[in-house]
Amino acid sequence: MARSWTRLHEFLGHPPGPVTYEMVAEAVQRKLGESDDLDWKEALPATSPVKGEWNEFAKDVAAMANTRGGLLVYGVSDDIAMVGIDLDEVNDKQLGQWLRVHLQPAVSGVSYVKLPATDGTGKDILVVDVPASEMAPHFLYGWQQKDKDKTTFNAPFRHRDDTDYMAEHQIALAYRERFARQAAAEAALDQHVQHVTDLVLGESEAPAAWLVVAARPTRPIPRMVPPLSRSEAQHVMYQSGKRAEALLADAVPMPRLRVPQLFHDLLDNNPRRGLRRWVDTNMLVPSRATRRRGVLVELHHDGTVVTAVDLSHNALPAPQSEVVLPVATPVLTSAVFETVALVHEHRLALRMDAPIELRAVLGTQRTGLFRFTPVVLGHSRPEVAEWARQPSAVQPAHSDLAPFADDQALTAGATELAEGLLHQFGLEIMPT
């Protein structure tokens, strides 16, 4: 699905949302000029009969991805007049194949929005929406007759309303920026995880094992998107609970988990205002404290989501030689799936179109010799998995969600994240 905030939205004063035929028609009527993130194209990309020849479509996509993303609008002439194209000639698979063959690395997240004419003119439009790439710079490989059959490998970019090619120092800068973005994303996730881990462990009176999951978009949300209201945050949590139940039903068919724990333990669903976020918990406010499992949810205005769930289970006495921390693995699975569902619903509410990175950690305030001991469902009741591994430390697990993932992709992402932790116990998301 295409981005929800583009040059057309900004020029026309529209709120975030899908690009429509009416928006393109109005921008053409008002003679919106080309820019670094808007390129009018009269005809559809042409297929080259010669293998390996320079591909103009791949060049245009790479130029947008290497700059800050943008729109390629087919069916509008250079003098900004509606001429239209034949949507029956648009081959999404062929266009995607060109990007995979001619670009290194390939550009992901490109959307093809077909806009049939709604004004009776028959002048249909194709909008190719290219997001700014976290993997820039992208290089275009091919040969051109105008270069005397010279094979080239260049990194195009948009400069105002034109396409140019990066010089060596620009390429070096692009790589430094890519690595800096990756480092900053890692540091931001670490900071969220560490902050919430310290918070919940500091509030735990008894030894506890906490699952903390942080999810963060790889690109900032548009500045024009307002933060969620309380009622919108409540709706996000309600909807995510319903979606999580459906995802869990597909991933864990038998025995059926009697959860979601995360939202079951926040029945009043009444988030409080925090610092640029909404916070819901049953443990930090004395008047809301319960005997239920500790839960914390943060919905940040920048699209970040952080959850924490107490996984402790009173299943084992502590041996003399070591500290045993029983971990309720069915609750771990449920909490991960619910968090993924929450991340998805939060992204939809904020109209985010960026990939999401997730990290899950299992933390405790205990020091010295200890072991996380898994507790599983056996014959519909919890029991200690004595046959499983009992690690003294659990490494963080990682996953990601593509923009506008469907339920199958959400299940895959949640499974990857949960099993990244469970595999360290020798467990899987399967009935025991």
PDB file of N, CA, C and O in Angstrom, residues 3 36 44 84 142 158 209 272 389:
ATOM      1  N   ARG A   3       2.178   5.223   0.465  1.00  0.00           N
ATOM      2  CA  ARG A   3       2.307   6.102   1.631  1.00  0.00           C
ATOM      3  C   ARG A   3       1.086   7.003   1.777  1.00  0.00           C
ATOM      4  O   ARG A   3       0.342   7.225   0.833  1.00  0.00           O
ATOM      5  N   ASP A  36      11.956  17.257  -6.288  1.00  0.00           N
ATOM      6  CA  ASP A  36      12.770  16.084  -5.997  1.00  0.00           C
ATOM      7  C   ASP A  36      11.931  14.877  -5.596  1.00  0.00           C
ATOM      8  O   ASP A  36      12.406  13.740  -5.641  1.00  0.00           O
ATOM      9  N   LEU A  44       3.963   5.072 -20.163  1.00  0.00           N
ATOM     10  CA  LEU A  44       4.392   3.985 -19.286  1.00  0.00           C
ATOM     11  C   LEU A  44       5.812   3.560 -19.631  1.00  0.00           C
ATOM     12  O   LEU A  44       6.276   3.739 -20.765  1.00  0.00           O
ATOM     13  N   GLY A  84      -3.240  10.642 -19.804  1.00  0.00           N
ATOM     14  CA  GLY A  84      -3.736   9.318 -19.479  1.00  0.00           C
ATOM     15  C   GLY A  84      -2.879   8.191 -20.022  1.00  0.00           C
ATOM     16  O   GLY A  84      -2.052   8.375 -20.925  1.00  0.00           O
ATOM     17  N   GLY A 142      23.712  -1.355 -15.963  1.00  0.00           N
ATOM     18  CA  GLY A 142      23.256  -1.547 -17.325  1.00  0.00           C
ATOM     19  C   GLY A 142      24.187  -0.855 -18.313  1.00  0.00           C
ATOM     20  O   GLY A 142      25.170  -0.227 -17.930  1.00  0.00           O
ATOM     21  N   ARG A 158      17.683  12.467  -7.035  1.00  0.00           N
ATOM     22  CA  ARG A 158      16.889  13.590  -7.508  1.00  0.00           C
ATOM     23  C   ARG A 158      17.499  14.894  -7.006  1.00  0.00           C
ATOM     24  O   ARG A 158      17.815  15.032  -5.821  1.00  0.00           O
ATOM     25  N   ALA A 209      10.553 -12.460  36.459  1.00  0.00           N
ATOM     26  CA  ALA A 209      11.068 -12.519  35.090  1.00  0.00           C
ATOM     27  C   ALA A 209      10.100 -11.734  34.210  1.00  0.00           C
ATOM     28  O   ALA A 209       8.921 -12.074  34.121  1.00  0.00           O
ATOM     29  N   ARG A 272      -3.411   6.449  30.527  1.00  0.00           N
ATOM     30  CA  ARG A 272      -3.083   7.765  31.084  1.00  0.00           C
ATOM     31  C   ARG A 272      -2.072   8.474  30.198  1.00  0.00           C
ATOM     32  O   ARG A 272      -1.292   7.841  29.507  1.00  0.00           O
ATOM     33  N   ARG A 389      15.601 -26.909  28.270  1.00  0.00           N
ATOM     34  CA  ARG A 389      16.785 -26.171  28.733  1.00  0.00           C
ATOM     35  C   ARG A 389      16.376 -25.149  29.770  1.00  0.00           C
ATOM     36  O   ARG A 389      15.262 -24.603  29.738  1.00  0.00           O
TER      37      ARG A 389
END
